[in-house]
Short mmCIF file of C-alpha atoms in Angstrom, two decimals:
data_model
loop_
_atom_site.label_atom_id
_atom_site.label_comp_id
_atom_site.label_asym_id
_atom_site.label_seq_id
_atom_site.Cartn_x
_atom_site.Cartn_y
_atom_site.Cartn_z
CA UNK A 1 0.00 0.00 0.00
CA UNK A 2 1.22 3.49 -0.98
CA UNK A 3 -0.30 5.95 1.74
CA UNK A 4 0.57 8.97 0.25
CA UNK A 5 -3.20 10.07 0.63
CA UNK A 6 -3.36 9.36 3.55
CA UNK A 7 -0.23 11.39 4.61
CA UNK A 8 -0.71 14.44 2.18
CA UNK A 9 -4.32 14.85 3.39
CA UNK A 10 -3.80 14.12 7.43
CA UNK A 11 -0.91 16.76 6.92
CA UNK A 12 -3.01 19.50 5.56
CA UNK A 13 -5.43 19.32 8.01
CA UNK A 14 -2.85 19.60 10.41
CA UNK A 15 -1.81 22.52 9.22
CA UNK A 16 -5.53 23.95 8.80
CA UNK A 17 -5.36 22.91 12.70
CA UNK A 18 -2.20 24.32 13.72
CA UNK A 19 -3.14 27.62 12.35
CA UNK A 20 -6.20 27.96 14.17
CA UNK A 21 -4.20 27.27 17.21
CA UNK A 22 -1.60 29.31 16.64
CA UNK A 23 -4.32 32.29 16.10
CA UNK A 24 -6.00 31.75 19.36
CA UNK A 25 -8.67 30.30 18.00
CA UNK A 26 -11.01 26.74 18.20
CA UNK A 27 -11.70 24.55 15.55
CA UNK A 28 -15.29 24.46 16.60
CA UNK A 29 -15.38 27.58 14.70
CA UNK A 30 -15.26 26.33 11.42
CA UNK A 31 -17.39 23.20 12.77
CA UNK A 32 -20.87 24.74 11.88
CA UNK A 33 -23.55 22.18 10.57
CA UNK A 34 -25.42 24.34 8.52
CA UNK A 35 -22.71 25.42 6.02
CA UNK A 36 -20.80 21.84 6.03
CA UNK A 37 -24.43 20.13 4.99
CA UNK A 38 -24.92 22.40 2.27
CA UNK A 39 -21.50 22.12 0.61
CA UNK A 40 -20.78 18.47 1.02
CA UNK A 41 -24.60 17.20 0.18
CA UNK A 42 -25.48 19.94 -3.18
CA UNK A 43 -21.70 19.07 -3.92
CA UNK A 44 -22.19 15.63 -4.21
CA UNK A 45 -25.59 16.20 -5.45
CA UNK A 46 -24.68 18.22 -8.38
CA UNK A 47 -21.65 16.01 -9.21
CA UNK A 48 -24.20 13.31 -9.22
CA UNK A 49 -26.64 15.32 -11.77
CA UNK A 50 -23.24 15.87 -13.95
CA UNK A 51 -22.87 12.23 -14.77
CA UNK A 52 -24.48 9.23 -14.22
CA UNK A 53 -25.55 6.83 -11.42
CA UNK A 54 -23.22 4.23 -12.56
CA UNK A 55 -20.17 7.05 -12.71
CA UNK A 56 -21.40 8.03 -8.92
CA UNK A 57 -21.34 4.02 -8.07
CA UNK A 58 -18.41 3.33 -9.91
CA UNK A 59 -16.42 6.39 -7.98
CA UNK A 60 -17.80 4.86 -4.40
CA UNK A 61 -16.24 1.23 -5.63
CA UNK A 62 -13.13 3.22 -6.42
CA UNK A 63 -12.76 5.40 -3.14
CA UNK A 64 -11.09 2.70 -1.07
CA UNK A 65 -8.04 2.10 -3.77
CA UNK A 66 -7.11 5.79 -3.58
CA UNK A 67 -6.19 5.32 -0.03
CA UNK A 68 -5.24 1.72 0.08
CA UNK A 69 -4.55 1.10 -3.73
CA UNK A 70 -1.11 -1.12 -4.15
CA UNK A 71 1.12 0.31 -6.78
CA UNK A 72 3.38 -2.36 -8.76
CA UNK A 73 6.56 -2.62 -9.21
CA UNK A 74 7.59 -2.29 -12.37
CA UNK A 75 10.67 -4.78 -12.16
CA UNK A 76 8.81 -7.15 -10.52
CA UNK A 77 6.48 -7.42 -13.46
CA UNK A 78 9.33 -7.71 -15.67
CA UNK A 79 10.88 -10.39 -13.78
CA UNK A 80 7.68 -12.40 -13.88
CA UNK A 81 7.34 -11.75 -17.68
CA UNK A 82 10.82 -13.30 -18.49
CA UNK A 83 10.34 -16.27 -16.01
CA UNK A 84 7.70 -17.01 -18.28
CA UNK A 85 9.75 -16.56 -21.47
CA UNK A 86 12.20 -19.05 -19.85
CA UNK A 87 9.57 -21.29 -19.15
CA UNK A 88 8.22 -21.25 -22.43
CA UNK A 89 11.40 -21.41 -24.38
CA UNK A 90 12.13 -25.03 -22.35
CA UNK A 91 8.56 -26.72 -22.02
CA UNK A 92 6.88 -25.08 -25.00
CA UNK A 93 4.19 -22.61 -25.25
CA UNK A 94 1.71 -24.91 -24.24
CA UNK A 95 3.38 -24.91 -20.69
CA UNK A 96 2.26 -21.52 -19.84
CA UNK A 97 -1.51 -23.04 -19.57
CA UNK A 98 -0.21 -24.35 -16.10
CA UNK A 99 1.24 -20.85 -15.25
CA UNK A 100 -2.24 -19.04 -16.23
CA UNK A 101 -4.12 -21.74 -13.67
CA UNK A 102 -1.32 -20.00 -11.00
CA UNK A 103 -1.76 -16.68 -12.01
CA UNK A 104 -3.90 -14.44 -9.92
CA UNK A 105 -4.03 -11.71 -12.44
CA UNK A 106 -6.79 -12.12 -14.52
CA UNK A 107 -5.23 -10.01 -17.35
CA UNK A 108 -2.26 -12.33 -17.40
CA UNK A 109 -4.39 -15.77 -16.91
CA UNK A 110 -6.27 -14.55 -20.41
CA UNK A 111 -3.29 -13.68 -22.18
CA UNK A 112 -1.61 -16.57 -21.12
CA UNK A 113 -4.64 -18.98 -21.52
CA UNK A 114 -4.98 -17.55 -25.27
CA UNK A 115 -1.20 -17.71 -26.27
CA UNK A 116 -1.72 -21.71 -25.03
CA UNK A 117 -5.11 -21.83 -27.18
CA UNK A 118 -2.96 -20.84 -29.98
CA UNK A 119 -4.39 -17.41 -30.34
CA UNK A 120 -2.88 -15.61 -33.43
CA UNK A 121 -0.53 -13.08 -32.58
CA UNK A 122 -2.26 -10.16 -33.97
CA UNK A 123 -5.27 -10.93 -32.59
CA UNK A 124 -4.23 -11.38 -29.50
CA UNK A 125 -2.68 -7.66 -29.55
CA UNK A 126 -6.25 -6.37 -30.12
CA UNK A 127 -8.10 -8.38 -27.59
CA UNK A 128 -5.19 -6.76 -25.24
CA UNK A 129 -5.02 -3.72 -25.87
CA UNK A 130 -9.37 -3.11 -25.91
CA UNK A 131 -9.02 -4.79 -22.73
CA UNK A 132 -6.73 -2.33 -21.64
CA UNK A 133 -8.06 0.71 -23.09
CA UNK A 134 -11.58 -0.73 -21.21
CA UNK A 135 -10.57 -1.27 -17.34
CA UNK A 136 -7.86 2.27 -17.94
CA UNK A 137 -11.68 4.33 -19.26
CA UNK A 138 -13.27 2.61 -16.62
CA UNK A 139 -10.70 3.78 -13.77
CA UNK A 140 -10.67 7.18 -15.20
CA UNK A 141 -14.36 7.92 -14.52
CA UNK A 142 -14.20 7.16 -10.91
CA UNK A 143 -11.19 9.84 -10.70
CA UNK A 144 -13.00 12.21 -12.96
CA UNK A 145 -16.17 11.89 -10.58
CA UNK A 146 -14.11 13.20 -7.88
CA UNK A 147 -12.51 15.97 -9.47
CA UNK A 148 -16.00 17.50 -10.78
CA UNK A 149 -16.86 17.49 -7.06
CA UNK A 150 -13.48 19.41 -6.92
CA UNK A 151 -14.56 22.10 -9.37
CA UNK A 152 -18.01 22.25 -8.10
CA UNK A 153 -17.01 22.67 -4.38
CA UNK A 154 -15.43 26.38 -3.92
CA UNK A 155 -19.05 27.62 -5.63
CA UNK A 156 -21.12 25.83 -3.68
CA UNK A 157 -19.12 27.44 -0.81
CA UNK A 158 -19.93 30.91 -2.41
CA UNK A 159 -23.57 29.86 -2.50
CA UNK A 160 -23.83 29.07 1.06
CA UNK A 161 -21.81 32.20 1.84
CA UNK A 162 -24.50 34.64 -0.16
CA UNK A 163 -27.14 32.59 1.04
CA UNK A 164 -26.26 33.38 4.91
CA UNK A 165 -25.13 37.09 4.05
CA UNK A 166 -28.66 37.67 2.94
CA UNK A 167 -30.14 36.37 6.82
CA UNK A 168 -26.93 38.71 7.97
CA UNK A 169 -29.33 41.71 5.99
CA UNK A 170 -32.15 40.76 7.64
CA UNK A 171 -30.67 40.99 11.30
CA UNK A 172 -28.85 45.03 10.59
CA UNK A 173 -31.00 46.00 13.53
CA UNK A 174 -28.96 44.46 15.96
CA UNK A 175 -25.37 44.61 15.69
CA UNK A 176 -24.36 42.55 18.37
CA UNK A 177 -24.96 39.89 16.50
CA UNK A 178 -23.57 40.87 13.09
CA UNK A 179 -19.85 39.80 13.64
CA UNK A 180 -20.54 35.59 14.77
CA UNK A 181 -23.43 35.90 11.46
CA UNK A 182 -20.94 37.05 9.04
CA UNK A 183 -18.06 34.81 10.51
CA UNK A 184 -20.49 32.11 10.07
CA UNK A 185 -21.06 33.37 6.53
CA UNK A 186 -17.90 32.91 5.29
CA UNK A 187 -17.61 29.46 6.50
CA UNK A 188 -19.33 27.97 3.94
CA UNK A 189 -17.14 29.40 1.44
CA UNK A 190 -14.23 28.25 3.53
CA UNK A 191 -15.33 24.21 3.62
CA UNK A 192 -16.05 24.57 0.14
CA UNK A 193 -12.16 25.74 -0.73
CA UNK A 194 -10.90 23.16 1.73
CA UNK A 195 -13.02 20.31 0.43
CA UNK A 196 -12.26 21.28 -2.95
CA UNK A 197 -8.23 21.18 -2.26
CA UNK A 198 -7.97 19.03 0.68
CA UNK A 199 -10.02 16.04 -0.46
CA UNK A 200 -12.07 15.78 -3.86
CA UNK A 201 -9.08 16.79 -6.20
CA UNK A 202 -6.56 15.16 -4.29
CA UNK A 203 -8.59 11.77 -4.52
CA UNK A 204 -9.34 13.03 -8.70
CA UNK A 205 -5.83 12.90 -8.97
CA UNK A 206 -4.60 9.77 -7.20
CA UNK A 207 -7.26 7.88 -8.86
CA UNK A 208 -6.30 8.68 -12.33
CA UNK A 209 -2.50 8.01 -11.04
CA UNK A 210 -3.67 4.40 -10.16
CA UNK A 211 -5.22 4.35 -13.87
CA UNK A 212 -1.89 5.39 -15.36
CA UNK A 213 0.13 2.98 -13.39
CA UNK A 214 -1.89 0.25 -14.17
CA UNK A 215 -2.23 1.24 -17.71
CA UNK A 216 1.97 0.78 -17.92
CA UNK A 217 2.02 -2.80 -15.83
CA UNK A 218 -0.77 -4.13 -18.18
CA UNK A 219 1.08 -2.32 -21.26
CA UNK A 220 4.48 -4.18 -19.86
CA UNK A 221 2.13 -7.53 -19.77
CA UNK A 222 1.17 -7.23 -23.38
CA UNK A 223 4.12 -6.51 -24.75
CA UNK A 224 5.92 -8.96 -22.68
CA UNK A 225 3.55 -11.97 -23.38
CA UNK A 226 3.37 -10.85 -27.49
CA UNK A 227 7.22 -11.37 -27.43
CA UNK A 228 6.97 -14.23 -25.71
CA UNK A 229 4.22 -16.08 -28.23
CA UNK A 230 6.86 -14.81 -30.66
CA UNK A 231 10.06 -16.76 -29.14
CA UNK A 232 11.60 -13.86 -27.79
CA UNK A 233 14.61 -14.65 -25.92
CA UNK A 234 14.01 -13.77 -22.48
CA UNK A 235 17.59 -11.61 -21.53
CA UNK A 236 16.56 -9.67 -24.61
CA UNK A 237 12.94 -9.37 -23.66
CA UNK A 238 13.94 -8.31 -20.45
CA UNK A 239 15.89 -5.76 -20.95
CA UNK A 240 12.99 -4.10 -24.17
CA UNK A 241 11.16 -4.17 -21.07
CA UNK A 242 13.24 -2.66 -18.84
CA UNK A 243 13.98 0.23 -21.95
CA UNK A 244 10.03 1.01 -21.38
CA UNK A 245 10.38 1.97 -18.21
CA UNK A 246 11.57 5.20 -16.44
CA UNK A 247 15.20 4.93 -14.83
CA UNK A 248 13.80 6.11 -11.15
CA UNK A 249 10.89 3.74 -11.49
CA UNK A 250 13.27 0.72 -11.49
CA UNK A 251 15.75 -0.53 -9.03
CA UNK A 252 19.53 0.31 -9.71
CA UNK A 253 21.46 -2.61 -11.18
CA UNK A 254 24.69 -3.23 -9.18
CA UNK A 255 28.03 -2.29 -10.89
CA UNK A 256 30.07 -4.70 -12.59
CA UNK A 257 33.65 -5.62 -10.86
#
């Protein structure tokens, strides 16, 4: 698990926390019901209304993974890719329909399954990569969901904030109260900037990180399983793999004596 989410968004809240602190004043002030209801529910409403039910579903399935979503290892997929090349260049091509039984990926255990159907080569690239493009469109929506809640946010703030300006109007007659009715104004704009930049685009983004990583690792798959069905010899398919990856994304080789 990578908790960078976790971190980045605990820490800005912190800060959000230390600087009411170190202004003397209480977090319960920015605690008000009224304003918080308004921009998280027409938020979420109106990011709802901007899609569809399944997008809004399809985001909720995807929340978890932003905060506990494993990233993989490049090198590690490479290293299973050429295990299999090594397998397949001693027992045949029909061995890797025992590997695809072991497999827990399922986008391996079909590419693996076809290459020992005898799928043609060509076709198999096609099947792959519309399989790809499919689960990276599908990943993309849930992160998209949360970044139109992102954009939507800081307005619905400014909403809520005209909205209680206009019952600040209503109450010039007695000024005592004036000062906690505009303060309390101006909160809604507030939880609609931090939910905006502390959570909803934050989330946008991680999600549609997740969809780019796992784009690559099934990219690496394809290509690695194509050269495979094609006899590739593994040291060489190893290192076209490695060539597809960024340097600081892979671990550094040790240095020849």
């Amino acid at each position: 698990m990578d908790p960078a989410t976790i971190i980045g968004i605990v820490v800005a809240f912190g800060a959000l926390l230390a600087m009411l602190t170190l202004e003397g004043s209480n977090v319960s002030a920015i605690l008000l019901p009224a304003p918080m209801v308004l921009v998280f529910g027409a938020t979420i409403a109106v990011g709802i209304a901007s899609g569809t039910l399944k997008d809004m579903f399809l985001a909720v399935k995807a929340l978890p993974r932003a905060f506990t979503g494993k990233i993989a290892k490049p090198h590690e997929t490479i290293d299973q890719v050429v295990a299999l090349a090594e397998k397949a260049r001693r027992e045949g091509l029909l061995s890797l329909e025992q590997e695809a039984e072991a497999v827990d990926d399922p986008f391996l255990k079909n590419a693996l399954q076809n290459i020992a159907d005898g799928t043609d080569g060509e076709e198999l690239r096609v099947l792959l990569e519309d399989e790809i493009a499919t689960r990276t469109g599908s990943d993309r929506i849930a992160g998209k969901f949360f970044s139109t809640l992102g954009g939507f946010a800081p307005t619905v703030g400014i909403i809520g904030t005209v909205v209680s300006l206009t019952h600040v109007l209503e109450n010039l007659s007695t000024p005592d109260k004036l000062g906690p009715l505009i303060a309390s104004a101006f909160v809604a704009t507030l939880w609609g900037l931090l939910s905006a930049n502390f959570l909803w685009l934050p989330i946008g983004s991680r999600l549609r990180r997740l969809a780019d990583l796992e784009n690559q690792r099934m990219t690496l798959i394809m290509e690695g399983v194509l050269a495979v069905q094609a006899g590739s010899q593994p040291r060489l398919l190893g290192e076209r793999l490695r060539a597809m990856v960024p340097d600081n994304a892979l671990p550094k080789l040790p240095k020849a004596a």
